[in-house]
Amino acid sequence: MPESPESAPPAGPAASGPATAGAEAAGPTRLPTAVLVLGVAVFALGTSEFMLSGLLPEVADDLNVSIPSAGLLISAFAIGMVVGAPVLAVATQRLPRRVTLIGLLAAFGIGHVVGALSSGYALLFASRVVSALACAGFWAVGAAVAISLVPVHARARAMAVMIGGLSIANIAGVPGGAFLGQHLGWRSSFWAVTLMTAVALVGVVLFVPRDSGAKGGTGADGARLRLADELRVFKDGAVLLAMATVVAFAAGTFCLFSYLAPLLTDVTGLSESWVPAVLALYGAGALAGTMIGGRVADAHMFGTLYTGLGGAAAVLATLALTAQFAVAAVLLSGLLGLASFLVAPALNARIFNVAEGAPTLAGASATSSFNTGNTLGPWVGGLVINAGLGYVWTAWVGALIALVGLGLAFAQSRLSAHRSRVIASGCQPVSSESSAVTL
């Protein structure tokens, strides 16, 4: 079976730096310090994105609002991420990417200062929207910078570092924020994120090269791209398939994960004290999956997608069948994190590979697609629960959505193989996979 064409040695200007197929064979490419700094920044961003889920009672009591109203702060952040990624990517198109990263981190930090000092719900809500927009923009531009700093054959590894920052945020940052909130007040969590953001900002200033990725809208050959040229890339079926696969991955995972805590207590019968440990196990599995996926996806793109999406569907279905057994539910929660996030680096790298002609919007598309799935998954799960089917059916529906993602990955593979044959026959390339060959 033909493997992913982008795992082949790059040709022409798509190769970044001196990396070649020979260099790849000699040993793995060492990632630049700047990529690691971006991962640290994502840790701060990810902690902020999810920490309010553990602080809702404290926020609601302090601001005299209901818990559902406090929960809207989480929804506001997610919607801000969906909208903010493409908007900020376009708005900062003419700025050097390093300057954009610095500005977005500064805005993100200021948003948390305002949040920590806010005396009312409205101001806190506004600060969350501003922080979400800055977070989305940083994800989009930061991903583009990370990709630009490494050769094609190390793209998934670079994305694994950024996604790994998010996984570590779920393991350490979010529980840490909840601990601070419970003992020092919820505002202390906002101050902690502000401090982490300041550290990341210093790292970006010191280690991200001034010419990293040039400006948004600059192609691999340094030529200036108009926004209309970038938007034209999204008429490509390969790009749309890649984005749809990301949506299915996130929706299938979060359809169940959003309701994992009540499933563990109401169906499995575990006490509430077990929930943080199981969530941490899920986070550890997600981190392990991200690191493994980052190592293997560059060479085995579609094999990684098949394994991760198929594995996630199998784990979700098995969890639906065995949710009443404590040992099975706990172990499968960790395996779900492993299987689901095994595909995350591959999905992000895939979008950059097929949207090579849209450097400004490729990262924004990956971010928006993920957060669209992150919004749809809990919504679909809520519909299932409200229909009276129970928490177990969120796992069944999540498995079905993951199978849809698997089908989309297969469609990507077939389209990629077809284009490789067209290119091998000497015809004009029809997409940004112009440097592809069939392995």
XYZ file of C-alpha atoms in Angstrom:
439
model
C 0.000 0.000 0.000
C 1.422 3.408 -0.873
C 2.419 5.357 2.199
C 1.904 9.031 2.710
C 3.569 10.974 -0.093
C 4.688 13.663 2.278
C 6.800 11.108 4.098
C 8.955 10.939 1.000
C 12.064 13.097 0.666
C 11.040 16.636 -0.167
C 11.901 18.181 -3.472
C 12.673 21.766 -4.284
C 11.988 24.631 -1.915
C 9.679 22.600 0.277
C 12.738 21.301 2.048
C 13.706 23.554 4.887
C 17.382 24.014 5.541
C 20.011 21.473 4.599
C 17.972 18.424 5.521
C 17.851 15.754 2.851
C 16.751 12.183 2.609
C 20.291 11.189 3.377
C 20.333 13.322 6.448
C 17.102 11.766 7.585
C 18.517 8.312 7.158
C 21.600 9.244 9.148
C 19.563 10.040 12.233
C 16.622 12.034 13.531
C 16.699 15.789 13.100
C 17.359 17.690 16.321
C 14.530 20.097 16.917
C 15.475 23.779 17.378
C 15.178 25.296 20.851
C 12.540 27.654 19.449
C 10.183 24.711 18.881
C 10.586 23.659 22.525
C 9.865 27.245 23.603
C 6.647 27.158 21.596
C 5.714 23.967 23.450
C 6.245 25.785 26.769
C 3.978 28.581 25.576
C 1.295 26.074 24.612
C 1.514 24.647 28.140
C 0.493 28.048 29.501
C -2.224 28.456 26.876
C -3.590 24.954 27.446
C -3.683 25.400 31.206
C -5.796 28.511 30.754
C -8.091 26.894 28.206
C -9.148 24.022 30.464
C -8.523 25.194 34.044
C -11.948 26.776 34.553
C -13.572 23.327 34.425
C -12.109 22.764 37.888
C -12.886 26.267 39.199
C -16.553 26.771 38.329
C -17.914 26.558 41.903
C -15.346 29.073 43.184
C -15.966 31.492 40.308
C -19.739 31.188 40.618
C -19.686 31.823 44.379
C -17.299 34.774 44.164
C -19.144 36.538 41.342
C -22.663 35.589 42.509
C -23.649 33.802 39.314
C -24.977 30.299 38.659
C -22.663 27.445 37.747
C -24.216 27.208 34.235
C -23.433 30.919 33.771
C -19.875 30.307 34.934
C -19.743 27.387 32.498
C -20.395 29.810 29.642
C -16.879 31.116 30.268
C -15.612 27.778 28.944
C -17.890 27.922 25.895
C -16.788 31.493 25.187
C -13.169 30.376 25.121
C -13.889 27.461 22.754
C -15.869 29.635 20.333
C -13.149 32.276 20.494
C -10.641 29.618 19.476
C -12.730 28.561 16.458
C -13.216 32.117 15.222
C -9.924 33.590 16.371
C -7.541 31.287 14.526
C -8.439 32.301 10.944
C -9.268 35.909 11.873
C -5.960 36.514 13.658
C -4.006 34.650 10.978
C -5.417 36.952 8.312
C -5.215 40.114 10.436
C -1.507 39.551 11.136
C -0.662 38.412 7.619
C 1.609 41.376 6.869
C 3.489 41.214 10.180
C 6.654 39.195 10.806
C 5.612 36.017 12.560
C 7.993 36.529 15.491
C 6.474 39.958 16.154
C 3.018 38.398 15.917
C 3.880 35.712 18.469
C 5.219 38.316 20.904
C 2.134 40.509 20.504
C -0.295 37.615 20.939
C 1.456 36.329 24.064
C 1.443 39.838 25.511
C -2.290 40.173 24.808
C -2.909 36.740 26.334
C -1.029 37.708 29.493
C -2.842 41.047 29.788
C -6.151 39.224 29.389
C -5.320 37.130 32.444
C -4.266 40.158 34.465
C -7.644 41.726 33.683
C -9.365 38.450 34.535
C -7.588 38.196 37.868
C -8.556 41.767 38.755
C -12.121 41.630 37.437
C -14.822 42.415 39.961
C -17.757 41.302 37.855
C -18.859 38.539 35.514
C -19.066 40.719 32.406
C -15.441 41.857 32.623
C -14.240 38.302 33.281
C -16.264 37.080 30.282
C -14.707 39.753 28.067
C -11.211 38.860 29.286
C -11.826 35.204 28.399
C -12.894 36.130 24.872
C -9.764 38.284 24.386
C -7.562 35.528 25.816
C -9.197 32.954 23.527
C -8.581 35.088 20.440
C -4.924 35.554 21.401
C -4.597 31.837 22.182
C -6.085 30.841 18.826
C -3.865 33.252 16.946
C -0.773 31.990 18.754
C -1.644 28.373 17.968
C -2.114 29.171 14.276
C 1.008 31.310 13.855
C 3.103 29.253 16.273
C 2.348 26.061 14.370
C 3.390 27.753 11.120
C 6.644 28.914 12.747
C 7.375 25.447 14.162
C 6.802 23.883 10.745
C 9.037 26.482 9.056
C 11.941 25.761 11.427
C 12.225 22.058 10.598
C 12.542 19.996 7.402
C 9.483 18.280 5.964
C 10.406 14.906 7.459
C 10.335 16.359 11.002
C 7.029 18.218 10.823
C 5.032 15.733 12.888
C 7.754 15.737 15.565
C 7.604 19.527 15.764
C 3.823 19.431 16.081
C 4.148 16.720 18.741
C 6.121 19.148 20.892
C 3.378 21.771 20.676
C 0.578 19.268 21.245
C 2.664 17.740 24.038
C 2.538 21.111 25.794
C -1.247 20.830 25.736
C -1.128 17.257 27.074
C 1.159 18.258 29.937
C -1.211 21.126 30.701
C -3.980 18.566 31.193
C -1.772 16.406 33.437
C -0.150 19.133 35.558
C -1.406 22.600 34.683
C -5.149 22.033 35.010
C -4.990 20.067 38.298
C -2.473 22.622 39.568
C -4.827 25.459 38.697
C -7.660 23.690 40.514
C -5.417 23.206 43.579
C -4.467 26.884 43.632
C -8.069 27.917 43.168
C -9.276 25.759 46.034
C -6.608 26.980 48.464
C -5.771 30.544 47.364
C -8.862 31.541 45.404
C -9.607 31.209 41.695
C -7.801 34.458 40.891
C -4.494 32.878 41.927
C -4.824 30.488 38.987
C -5.069 33.459 36.610
C -1.947 34.994 38.166
C -0.117 31.671 37.766
C -1.006 31.554 34.057
C 0.170 35.165 33.730
C 3.545 34.175 35.196
C 3.869 31.175 32.858
C 2.958 33.395 29.915
C 5.688 35.869 30.905
C 8.246 33.040 30.953
C 7.094 31.885 27.512
C 7.254 35.460 26.214
C 10.882 35.784 27.315
C 11.627 32.472 25.606
C 10.097 33.623 22.328
C 12.075 36.864 22.445
C 15.335 35.025 23.116
C 15.062 31.912 20.977
C 12.632 32.363 18.079
C 14.696 33.677 15.134
C 13.767 37.072 13.750
C 13.287 35.580 10.295
C 11.387 32.512 11.476
C 8.805 31.811 8.821
C 9.333 35.326 7.435
C 5.942 37.022 7.250
C 2.571 35.416 7.112
C 1.602 34.824 3.522
C 5.189 34.174 2.436
C 5.630 30.982 0.476
C 8.347 28.391 0.817
C 10.328 30.127 -1.911
C 10.059 33.492 -0.171
C 7.557 34.861 -2.669
C 4.733 37.027 -1.373
C 1.320 35.359 -1.454
C -1.964 37.223 -1.656
C -4.774 36.155 0.648
C -6.822 35.197 -2.400
C -4.025 32.811 -3.443
C -4.138 31.136 -0.042
C -7.913 30.837 -0.004
C -7.755 29.117 -3.383
C -5.931 26.218 -1.714
C -9.070 25.423 0.248
C -10.838 24.395 -2.931
C -8.542 21.370 -2.891
C -10.317 18.209 -1.814
C -7.220 16.974 0.019
C -7.258 20.024 2.287
C -10.965 19.692 3.023
C -10.577 15.974 3.764
C -7.694 16.699 6.134
C -9.735 19.313 8.003
C -12.784 17.051 8.195
C -10.648 14.264 9.653
C -9.448 16.592 12.416
C -13.064 17.529 13.223
C -14.064 13.850 13.408
C -11.068 12.986 15.613
C -11.849 15.730 18.126
C -15.640 15.225 18.065
C -15.365 11.472 18.589
C -12.933 11.865 21.472
C -14.705 14.685 23.309
C -18.179 13.215 22.810
C -17.195 10.763 25.548
C -14.407 12.595 27.373
C -16.612 15.577 28.226
C -18.858 13.215 30.217
C -16.191 10.815 31.488
C -16.479 12.037 35.092
C -20.236 11.329 35.478
C -19.813 8.037 33.605
C -17.189 6.965 36.137
C -19.342 7.910 39.116
C -22.846 7.046 37.889
C -22.152 3.995 35.699
C -18.862 2.558 36.935
C -19.637 3.362 40.559
C -16.327 4.986 41.452
C -16.209 7.681 44.120
C -15.567 11.274 43.089
C -12.081 11.054 44.608
C -11.114 8.687 41.785
C -12.038 11.109 39.005
C -8.899 13.319 39.110
C -6.655 10.248 39.022
C -8.486 8.802 36.014
C -8.373 12.146 34.224
C -4.639 12.324 34.916
C -4.283 8.801 33.507
C -6.088 9.946 30.370
C -3.731 12.920 30.163
C -0.690 10.657 30.586
C -2.003 8.437 27.801
C -2.539 11.490 25.603
C 1.031 12.645 26.229
C 2.433 9.199 25.434
C 0.320 8.988 22.280
C 1.462 12.438 21.180
C 5.126 11.584 21.635
C 4.823 8.220 19.850
C 2.781 9.733 17.051
C 5.321 12.509 16.609
C 8.079 9.921 16.197
C 6.371 7.657 13.667
C 3.935 9.853 11.742
C 6.503 11.547 9.496
C 7.512 8.180 8.038
C 4.131 6.432 8.308
C 1.493 9.119 8.006
C -1.532 7.086 7.037
C -0.496 4.053 9.059
C -0.516 6.316 12.125
C -3.938 7.704 11.234
C -5.409 4.228 10.740
C -3.932 2.923 13.987
C -4.991 5.887 16.102
C -8.507 6.414 14.748
C -9.244 2.693 14.530
C -7.808 2.167 17.995
C -9.871 5.028 19.438
C -13.053 3.571 17.936
C -12.220 0.147 19.380
C -11.434 1.552 22.837
C -14.648 3.603 22.900
C -16.757 0.611 21.884
C -15.052 -1.601 24.467
C -15.590 1.054 27.137
C -19.285 1.171 26.259
C -19.485 -2.601 26.799
C -17.460 -2.701 30.039
C -18.154 0.672 31.682
C -19.701 -0.996 34.732
C -16.381 -2.675 35.600
C -14.022 -0.327 37.480
C -10.709 -1.833 36.358
C -11.761 -1.884 32.700
C -13.106 1.688 32.798
C -9.935 3.059 34.377
C -7.539 1.258 32.044
C -9.579 2.067 28.944
C -9.611 5.767 29.886
C -5.813 5.781 29.682
C -5.864 3.813 26.421
C -8.334 6.286 24.948
C -5.890 9.131 25.561
C -3.100 7.079 23.978
C -5.053 6.029 20.881
C -6.751 9.361 20.271
C -3.690 11.577 20.548
C -1.492 9.166 18.624
C -3.011 10.797 15.528
C -2.804 14.437 16.666
C 0.706 15.221 15.310
C -0.089 13.411 12.063
C -3.344 15.298 11.543
C -1.674 18.670 12.091
C 1.307 17.850 9.869
C -1.011 16.501 7.185
C -2.870 19.807 6.926
C 0.404 21.690 6.495
C 1.547 19.216 3.849
C -1.560 19.432 1.677
C -2.038 23.173 2.279
C 1.560 24.059 1.429
C 0.347 26.986 -0.648
C -1.465 28.533 2.330
C 1.168 29.105 5.022
C -0.911 31.753 6.776
C -4.123 29.746 6.980
C -2.834 26.167 7.353
C -2.206 26.476 11.087
C -5.436 28.398 11.518
C -7.324 25.622 9.747
C -5.856 22.954 12.022
C -6.713 24.978 15.137
C -10.250 25.810 14.024
C -10.919 22.233 12.909
C -9.822 20.827 16.263
C -11.906 23.297 18.240
C -14.903 22.753 15.962
C -14.730 19.077 16.843
C -14.155 20.010 20.476
C -17.411 21.991 20.347
C -19.468 19.458 18.346
C -18.438 16.424 20.406
C -19.820 17.615 23.771
C -22.929 18.968 22.011
C -23.670 15.604 20.368
C -22.949 13.837 23.644
C -25.374 16.165 25.391
C -28.063 15.342 22.836
C -27.520 11.644 23.497
C -27.827 12.117 27.264
C -30.871 14.392 27.013
C -32.537 11.779 24.798
C -32.407 9.430 27.796
C -29.838 7.023 26.346
C -27.391 7.531 29.204
C -23.670 8.199 29.523
C -22.644 4.846 28.010
C -24.082 5.895 24.666
C -21.667 8.825 24.468
C -18.993 6.149 24.053
C -20.966 4.345 21.333
C -21.572 7.581 19.413
C -17.939 8.634 19.906
C -16.853 5.301 18.402
C -19.076 5.873 15.358
C -17.640 9.363 14.843
C -14.091 7.980 15.145
C -14.975 5.413 12.451
C -16.099 8.296 10.236
C -12.651 9.824 10.816
C -11.066 6.508 9.857
C -13.052 6.511 6.625
C -11.929 10.070 5.888
C -8.310 9.068 6.499
C -8.720 6.208 4.017
C -10.176 8.638 1.480
C -7.132 10.878 1.994
C -4.837 7.921 1.370
C -6.584 6.987 -1.872
C -6.542 10.573 -3.131
C -2.874 10.935 -2.190
C -1.962 7.686 -3.964
C -3.856 8.793 -7.074
C -2.025 12.114 -7.189
C 1.288 10.350 -6.710
C 0.569 8.209 -9.760
C -0.358 11.314 -11.765
C 2.915 12.998 -10.788
C 4.943 9.855 -11.496
C 3.432 9.722 -14.976
C 4.854 13.169 -15.702
C 1.560 15.049 -15.676
C 1.088 18.484 -14.153
C 0.676 18.225 -10.361
C -2.841 18.977 -9.236
C -2.191 19.922 -5.645
C 0.394 21.066 -3.175
C 1.576 17.463 -2.890
C 3.681 18.174 -5.962
C 6.850 16.786 -4.448
C 5.200 13.455 -3.665
C 6.344 10.084 -4.830
C 4.874 6.662 -4.144
C 6.936 4.625 -1.715
